[in-house]
Tab-separated table of C-alpha atoms in Angstrom:
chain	number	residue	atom	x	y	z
A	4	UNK	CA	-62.794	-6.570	1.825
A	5	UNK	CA	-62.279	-7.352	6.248
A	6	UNK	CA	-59.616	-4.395	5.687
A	7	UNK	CA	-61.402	-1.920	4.049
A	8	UNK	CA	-64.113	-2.880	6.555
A	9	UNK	CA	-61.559	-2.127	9.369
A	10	UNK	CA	-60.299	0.772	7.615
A	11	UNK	CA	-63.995	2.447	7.849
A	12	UNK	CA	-64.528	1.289	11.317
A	13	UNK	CA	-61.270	2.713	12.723
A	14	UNK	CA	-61.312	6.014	10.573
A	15	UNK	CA	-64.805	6.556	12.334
A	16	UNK	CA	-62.834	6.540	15.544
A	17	UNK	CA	-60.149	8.845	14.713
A	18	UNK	CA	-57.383	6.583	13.332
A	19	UNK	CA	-56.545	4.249	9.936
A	20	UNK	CA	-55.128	0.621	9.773
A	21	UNK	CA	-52.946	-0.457	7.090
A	22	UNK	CA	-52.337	-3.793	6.917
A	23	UNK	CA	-51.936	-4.327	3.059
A	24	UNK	CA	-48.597	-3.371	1.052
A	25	UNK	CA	-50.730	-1.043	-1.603
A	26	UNK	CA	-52.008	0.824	1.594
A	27	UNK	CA	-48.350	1.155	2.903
A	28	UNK	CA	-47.877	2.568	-0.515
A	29	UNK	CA	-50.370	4.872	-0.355
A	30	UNK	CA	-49.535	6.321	2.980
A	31	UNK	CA	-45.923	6.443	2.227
A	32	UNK	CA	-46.980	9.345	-0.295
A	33	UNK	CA	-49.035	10.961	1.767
A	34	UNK	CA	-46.221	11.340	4.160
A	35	UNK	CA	-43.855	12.659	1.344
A	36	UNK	CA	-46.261	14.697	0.005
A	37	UNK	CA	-46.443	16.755	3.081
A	38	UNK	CA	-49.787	17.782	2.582
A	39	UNK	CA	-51.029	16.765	5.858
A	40	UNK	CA	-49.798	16.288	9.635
A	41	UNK	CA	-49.402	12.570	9.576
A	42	UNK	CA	-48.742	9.692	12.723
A	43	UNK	CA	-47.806	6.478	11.971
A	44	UNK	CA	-47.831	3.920	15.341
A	45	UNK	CA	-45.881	0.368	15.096
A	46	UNK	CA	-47.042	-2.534	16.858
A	47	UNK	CA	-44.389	-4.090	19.287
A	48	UNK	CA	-42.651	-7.390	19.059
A	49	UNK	CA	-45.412	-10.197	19.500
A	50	UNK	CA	-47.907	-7.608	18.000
A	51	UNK	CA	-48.908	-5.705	21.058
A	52	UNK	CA	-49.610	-2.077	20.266
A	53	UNK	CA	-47.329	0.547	22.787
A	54	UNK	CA	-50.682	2.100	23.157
A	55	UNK	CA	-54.237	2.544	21.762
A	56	UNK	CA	-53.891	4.601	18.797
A	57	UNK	CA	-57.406	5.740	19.569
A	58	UNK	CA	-56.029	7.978	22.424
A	59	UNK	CA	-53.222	9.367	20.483
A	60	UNK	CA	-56.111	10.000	17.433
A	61	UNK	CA	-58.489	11.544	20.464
A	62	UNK	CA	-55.644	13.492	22.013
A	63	UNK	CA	-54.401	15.126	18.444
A	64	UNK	CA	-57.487	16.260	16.264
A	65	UNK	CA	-54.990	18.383	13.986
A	66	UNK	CA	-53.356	14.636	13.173
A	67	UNK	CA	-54.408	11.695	10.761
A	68	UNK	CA	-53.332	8.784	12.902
A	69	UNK	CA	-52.176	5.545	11.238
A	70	UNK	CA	-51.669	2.359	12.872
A	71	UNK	CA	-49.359	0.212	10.505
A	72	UNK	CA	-49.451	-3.894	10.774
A	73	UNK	CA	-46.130	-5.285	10.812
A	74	UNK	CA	-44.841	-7.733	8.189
A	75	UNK	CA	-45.260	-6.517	4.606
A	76	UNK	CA	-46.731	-3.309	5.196
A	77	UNK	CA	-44.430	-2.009	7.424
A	78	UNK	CA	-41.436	-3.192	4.996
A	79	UNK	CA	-43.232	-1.822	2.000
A	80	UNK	CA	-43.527	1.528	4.275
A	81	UNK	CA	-39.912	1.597	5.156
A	82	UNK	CA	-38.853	0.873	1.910
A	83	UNK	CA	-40.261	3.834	0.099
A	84	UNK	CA	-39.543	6.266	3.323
A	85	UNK	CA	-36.194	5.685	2.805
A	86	UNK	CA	-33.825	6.759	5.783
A	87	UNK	CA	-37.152	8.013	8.228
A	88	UNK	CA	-37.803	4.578	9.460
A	89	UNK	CA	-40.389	3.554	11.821
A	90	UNK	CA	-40.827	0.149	13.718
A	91	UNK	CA	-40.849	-2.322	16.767
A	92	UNK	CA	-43.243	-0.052	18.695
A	93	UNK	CA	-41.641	3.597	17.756
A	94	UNK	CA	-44.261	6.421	16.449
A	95	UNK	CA	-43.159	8.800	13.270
A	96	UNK	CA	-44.672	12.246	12.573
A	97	UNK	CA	-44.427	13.635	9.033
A	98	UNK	CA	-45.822	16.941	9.501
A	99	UNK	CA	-47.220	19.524	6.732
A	100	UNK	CA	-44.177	21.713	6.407
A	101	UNK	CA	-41.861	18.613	5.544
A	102	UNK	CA	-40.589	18.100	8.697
A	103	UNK	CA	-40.131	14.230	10.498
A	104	UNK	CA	-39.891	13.575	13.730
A	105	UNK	CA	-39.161	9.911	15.906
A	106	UNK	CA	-40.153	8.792	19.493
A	107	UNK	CA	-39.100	5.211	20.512
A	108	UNK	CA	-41.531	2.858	22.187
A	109	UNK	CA	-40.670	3.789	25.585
A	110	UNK	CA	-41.432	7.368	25.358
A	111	UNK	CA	-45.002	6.496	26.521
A	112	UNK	CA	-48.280	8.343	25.197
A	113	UNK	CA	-48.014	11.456	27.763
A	114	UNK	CA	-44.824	12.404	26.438
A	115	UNK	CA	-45.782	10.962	22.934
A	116	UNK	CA	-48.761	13.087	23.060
A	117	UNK	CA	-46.858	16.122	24.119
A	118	UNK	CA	-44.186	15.904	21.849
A	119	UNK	CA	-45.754	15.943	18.650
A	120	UNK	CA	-47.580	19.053	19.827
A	121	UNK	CA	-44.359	21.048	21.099
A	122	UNK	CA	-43.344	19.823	17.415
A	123	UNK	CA	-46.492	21.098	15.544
A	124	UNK	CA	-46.271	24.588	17.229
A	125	UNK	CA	-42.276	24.658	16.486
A	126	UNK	CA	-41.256	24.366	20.132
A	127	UNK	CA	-39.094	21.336	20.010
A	128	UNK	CA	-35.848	21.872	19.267
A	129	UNK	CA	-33.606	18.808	17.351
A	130	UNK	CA	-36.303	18.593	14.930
A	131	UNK	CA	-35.360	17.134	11.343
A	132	UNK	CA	-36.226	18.903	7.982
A	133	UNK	CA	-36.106	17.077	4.453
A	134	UNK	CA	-32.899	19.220	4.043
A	135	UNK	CA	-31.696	18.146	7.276
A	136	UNK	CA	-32.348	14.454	6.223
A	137	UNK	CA	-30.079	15.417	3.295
A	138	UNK	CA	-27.507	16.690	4.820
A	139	UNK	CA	-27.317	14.185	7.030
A	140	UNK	CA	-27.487	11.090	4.516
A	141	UNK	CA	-24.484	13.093	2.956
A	142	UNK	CA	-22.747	13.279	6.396
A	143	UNK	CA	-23.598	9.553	6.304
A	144	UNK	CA	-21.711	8.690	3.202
A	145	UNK	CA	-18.657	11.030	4.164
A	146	UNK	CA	-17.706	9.007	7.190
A	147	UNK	CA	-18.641	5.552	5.246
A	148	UNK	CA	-15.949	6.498	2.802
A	149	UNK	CA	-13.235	7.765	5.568
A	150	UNK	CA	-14.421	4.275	7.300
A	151	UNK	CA	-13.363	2.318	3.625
A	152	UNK	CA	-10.354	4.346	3.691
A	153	UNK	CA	-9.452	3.599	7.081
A	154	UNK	CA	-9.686	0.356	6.808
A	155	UNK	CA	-7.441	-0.224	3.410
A	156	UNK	CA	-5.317	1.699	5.629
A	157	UNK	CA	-5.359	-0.520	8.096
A	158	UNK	CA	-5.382	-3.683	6.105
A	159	UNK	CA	-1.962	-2.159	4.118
A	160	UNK	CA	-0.286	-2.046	7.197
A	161	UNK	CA	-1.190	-5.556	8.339
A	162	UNK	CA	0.038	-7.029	5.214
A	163	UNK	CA	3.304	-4.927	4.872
A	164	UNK	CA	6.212	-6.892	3.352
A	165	UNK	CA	9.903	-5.983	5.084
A	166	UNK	CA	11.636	-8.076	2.951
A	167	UNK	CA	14.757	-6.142	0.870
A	168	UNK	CA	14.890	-3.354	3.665
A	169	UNK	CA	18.550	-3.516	4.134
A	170	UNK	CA	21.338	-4.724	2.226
A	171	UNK	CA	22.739	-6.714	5.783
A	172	UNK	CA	20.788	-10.252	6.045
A	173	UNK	CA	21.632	-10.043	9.584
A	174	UNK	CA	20.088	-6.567	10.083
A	175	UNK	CA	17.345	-7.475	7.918
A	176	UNK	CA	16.927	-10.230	10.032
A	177	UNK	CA	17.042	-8.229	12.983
A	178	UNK	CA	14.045	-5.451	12.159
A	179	UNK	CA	11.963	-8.774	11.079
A	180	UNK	CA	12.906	-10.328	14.456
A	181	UNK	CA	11.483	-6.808	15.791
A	182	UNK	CA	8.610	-6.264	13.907
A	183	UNK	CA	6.967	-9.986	14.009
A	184	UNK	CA	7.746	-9.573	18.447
A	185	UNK	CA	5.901	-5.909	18.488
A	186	UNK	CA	3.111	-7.017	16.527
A	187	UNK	CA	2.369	-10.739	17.852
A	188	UNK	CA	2.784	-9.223	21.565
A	189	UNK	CA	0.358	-7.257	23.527
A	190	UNK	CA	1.391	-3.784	24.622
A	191	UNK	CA	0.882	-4.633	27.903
A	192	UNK	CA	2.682	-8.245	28.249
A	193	UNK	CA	5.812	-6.426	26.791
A	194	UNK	CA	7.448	-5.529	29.602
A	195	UNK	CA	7.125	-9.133	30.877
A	196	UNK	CA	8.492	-10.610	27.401
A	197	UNK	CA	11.053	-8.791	26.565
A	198	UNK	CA	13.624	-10.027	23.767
A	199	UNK	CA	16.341	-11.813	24.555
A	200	UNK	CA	20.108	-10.638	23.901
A	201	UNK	CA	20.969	-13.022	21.077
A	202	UNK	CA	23.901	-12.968	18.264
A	203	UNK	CA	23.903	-15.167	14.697
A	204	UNK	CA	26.138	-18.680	15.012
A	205	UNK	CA	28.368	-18.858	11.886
A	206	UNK	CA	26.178	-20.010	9.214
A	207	UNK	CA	22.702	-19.379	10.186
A	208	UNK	CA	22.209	-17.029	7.999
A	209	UNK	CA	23.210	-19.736	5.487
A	210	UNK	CA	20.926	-22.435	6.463
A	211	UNK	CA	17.683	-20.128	6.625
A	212	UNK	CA	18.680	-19.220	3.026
A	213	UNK	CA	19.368	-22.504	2.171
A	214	UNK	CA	15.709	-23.741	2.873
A	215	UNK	CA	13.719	-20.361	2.050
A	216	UNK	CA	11.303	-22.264	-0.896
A	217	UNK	CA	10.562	-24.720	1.392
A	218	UNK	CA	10.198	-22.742	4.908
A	219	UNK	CA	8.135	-19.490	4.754
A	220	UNK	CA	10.089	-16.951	6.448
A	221	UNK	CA	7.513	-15.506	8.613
A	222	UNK	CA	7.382	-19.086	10.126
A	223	UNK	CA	11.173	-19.240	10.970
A	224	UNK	CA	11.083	-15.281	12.709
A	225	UNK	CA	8.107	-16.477	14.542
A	226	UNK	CA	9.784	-19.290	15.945
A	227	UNK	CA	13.147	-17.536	16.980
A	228	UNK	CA	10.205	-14.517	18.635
A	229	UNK	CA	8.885	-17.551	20.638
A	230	UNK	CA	12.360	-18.381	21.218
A	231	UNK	CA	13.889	-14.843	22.176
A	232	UNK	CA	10.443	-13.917	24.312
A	233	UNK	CA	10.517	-17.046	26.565
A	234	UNK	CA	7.234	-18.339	24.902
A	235	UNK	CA	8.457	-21.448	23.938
A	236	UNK	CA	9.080	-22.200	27.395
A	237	UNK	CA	4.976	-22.988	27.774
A	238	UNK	CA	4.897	-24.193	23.979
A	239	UNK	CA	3.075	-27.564	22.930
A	240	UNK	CA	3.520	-26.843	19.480
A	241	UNK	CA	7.108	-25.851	19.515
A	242	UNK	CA	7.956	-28.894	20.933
A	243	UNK	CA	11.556	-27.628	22.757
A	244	UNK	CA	13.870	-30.579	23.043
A	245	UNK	CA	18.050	-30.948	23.320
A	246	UNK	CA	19.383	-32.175	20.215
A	247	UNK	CA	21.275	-35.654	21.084
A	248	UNK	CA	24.459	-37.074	19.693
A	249	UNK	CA	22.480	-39.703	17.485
A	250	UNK	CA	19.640	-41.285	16.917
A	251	UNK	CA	19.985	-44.172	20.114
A	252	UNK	CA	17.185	-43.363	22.669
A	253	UNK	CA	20.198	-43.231	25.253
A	254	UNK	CA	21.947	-41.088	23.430
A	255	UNK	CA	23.243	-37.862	25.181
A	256	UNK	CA	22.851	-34.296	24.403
A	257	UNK	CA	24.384	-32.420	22.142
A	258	UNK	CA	26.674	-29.885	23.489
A	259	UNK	CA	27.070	-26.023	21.346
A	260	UNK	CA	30.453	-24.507	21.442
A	261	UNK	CA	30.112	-23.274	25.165
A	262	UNK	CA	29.522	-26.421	26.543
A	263	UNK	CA	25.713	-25.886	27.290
A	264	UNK	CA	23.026	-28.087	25.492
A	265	UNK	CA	21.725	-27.168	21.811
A	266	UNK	CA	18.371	-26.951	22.245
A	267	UNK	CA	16.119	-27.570	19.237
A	268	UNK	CA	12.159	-26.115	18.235
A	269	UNK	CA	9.804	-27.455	15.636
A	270	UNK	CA	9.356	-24.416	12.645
A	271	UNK	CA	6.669	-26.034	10.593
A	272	UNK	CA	4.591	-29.305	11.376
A	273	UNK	CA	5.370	-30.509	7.918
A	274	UNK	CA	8.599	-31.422	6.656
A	275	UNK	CA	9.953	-31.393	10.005
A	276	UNK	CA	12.065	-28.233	10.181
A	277	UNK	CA	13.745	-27.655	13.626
A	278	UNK	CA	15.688	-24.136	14.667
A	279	UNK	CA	18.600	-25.135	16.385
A	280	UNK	CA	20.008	-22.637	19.240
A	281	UNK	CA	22.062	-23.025	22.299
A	282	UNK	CA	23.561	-20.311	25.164
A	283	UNK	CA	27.223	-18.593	25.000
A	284	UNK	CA	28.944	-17.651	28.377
A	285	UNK	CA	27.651	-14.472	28.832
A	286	UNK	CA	24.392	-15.382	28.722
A	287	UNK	CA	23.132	-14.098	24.950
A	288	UNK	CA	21.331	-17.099	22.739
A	289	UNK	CA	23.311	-18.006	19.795
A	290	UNK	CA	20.871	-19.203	16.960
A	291	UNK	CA	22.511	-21.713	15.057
A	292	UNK	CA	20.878	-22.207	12.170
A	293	UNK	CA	17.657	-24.165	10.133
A	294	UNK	CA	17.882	-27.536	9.717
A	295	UNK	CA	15.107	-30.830	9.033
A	296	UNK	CA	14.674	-33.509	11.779
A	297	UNK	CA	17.235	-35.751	11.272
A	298	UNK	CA	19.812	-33.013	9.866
A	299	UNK	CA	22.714	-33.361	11.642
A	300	UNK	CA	22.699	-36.401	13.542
């Protein structure tokens, strides 16, 4: 009863308030219906109109003016407009050819004003149709589906599988090696990590075999990447530490075939798998193979 009260007041001044969802309903087909040049005005955030929609009503005889309360209303609106939304402030025309047009809240009522005239006499240019509406919600659903496809795309590639692409474990190795240091390293940190020159001890290939259902072997690559790129140097989890003769706390290193230390890196925090390397004389690492913590000893 207050809004049909309010509704009478206001129309007497120029403009209609809709505040209920059956009078969202009704103007919703009033705009699709195109029978009439039609204004709908938003309120703000905190419920403060952009301007008095008695100015806009004054300013545009030619134009039923609507002020729409947000809340249900305005989601009951929206919902049956479809893709010609209006809100937070922004001002919609639907006018009597089938034609929509938008302002934003900041436009202010000059230009507002202005607008929608240029628009009525078809002297605005960028002005939206129904069939442009359609065209464009098919435009729309184009680039969702190239997005969709894009990202399988995408999502294929992260989760490629090199396993079995050459018959050589030590080549095989080596494009793994490759692959896991040009995709865990930023393009531009490359230059500053490169790879390491680095050759296979005598049964490496062996040991990484021997332990394969118990050690993934994207963990093991990653750890000889961390190794080969320096980035074990500044490691907490890889814990880098020279493997010692025994078990005695005084108990010296370990030295490889060269006569420099082997150095040893955790590989997984469970189970306690270490990769064991050391240094030849000119210079290359020499990864000696997989082996559990106490392996060796």
């Amino acid at each position: 009863m207050g809004e049909s009260i309010r509704q009478a007041r206001e129309s007497a001044r120029g403009y209609r308030f809709v505040a209920s969802v059956n009078g969202a309903a009704a103007l919703a087909g009033r705009c699709l219906r195109h029978a009439r040049n039609i204004a709908i005005v938003t309120r703000l955030d905190g419920s403060v109109w952009p301007f008095d929609p008695q100015r806009l009503a004054d300013a545009l005889p030619g134009v039923d003016v609507y002020a729409v309360e947000n809340g249900q209303a305005l989601d009951e609106l929206n919902r049956m407009l479809g893709y010609r939304l209006v809100y937070g402030g922004a001002t919609r025309l639907f006018t009597a050819d089938g034609r929509s047009r938008y302002w934003q809240r900041i436009v202010g009522l000059p230009r507002l004003i202005r607008g929608i005239d240029e628009c009525l006499h078809g002297r605005e240019r960028g002005e939206m149709s129904l069939r442009d509406g359609r065209r464009l919600e098919k435009r729309v659903a184009m680039l969702q589906a190239e997005r969709d496809r894009l990202r399988k795309r995408l999502k294929d590639a992260q989760t490629f599988d090199p396993a079995g692409l050459f018959e050589d474990p030590a080549e095989q190795l080596g494009f793994e090696i490759r692959l896991a240091w040009a995709r865990g390293v930023p393009a531009s940190a490359k230059t500053s990590r490169p790879l390491a020159a680095y050759r296979l001890g005598e049964g490496f290939i062996d040991s990484a075999g021997q332990y394969e259902a118990t050690v993934p072997r994207s963990l093991l690559v990653r750890a000889i990447v961390d190794v080969l790129d320096g980035a074990v140097a500044g490691s907490t989890k890889r814990r880098r530490h020279a493997l010692r003769e025994s078990l005695a706390s005084d108990a010296p290193p370990r030295l490889g075939q060269w006569g420099r230390p082997v150095m040893r890196v955790d590989v997984t925090k469970s189970h306690g798998f270490r990769l064991h390397y050391t240094t030849d004389n000119e210079g290359r690492i020499v990864l000696l193979g997989l082996h559990p913590h106490d392996e060796n000893l």
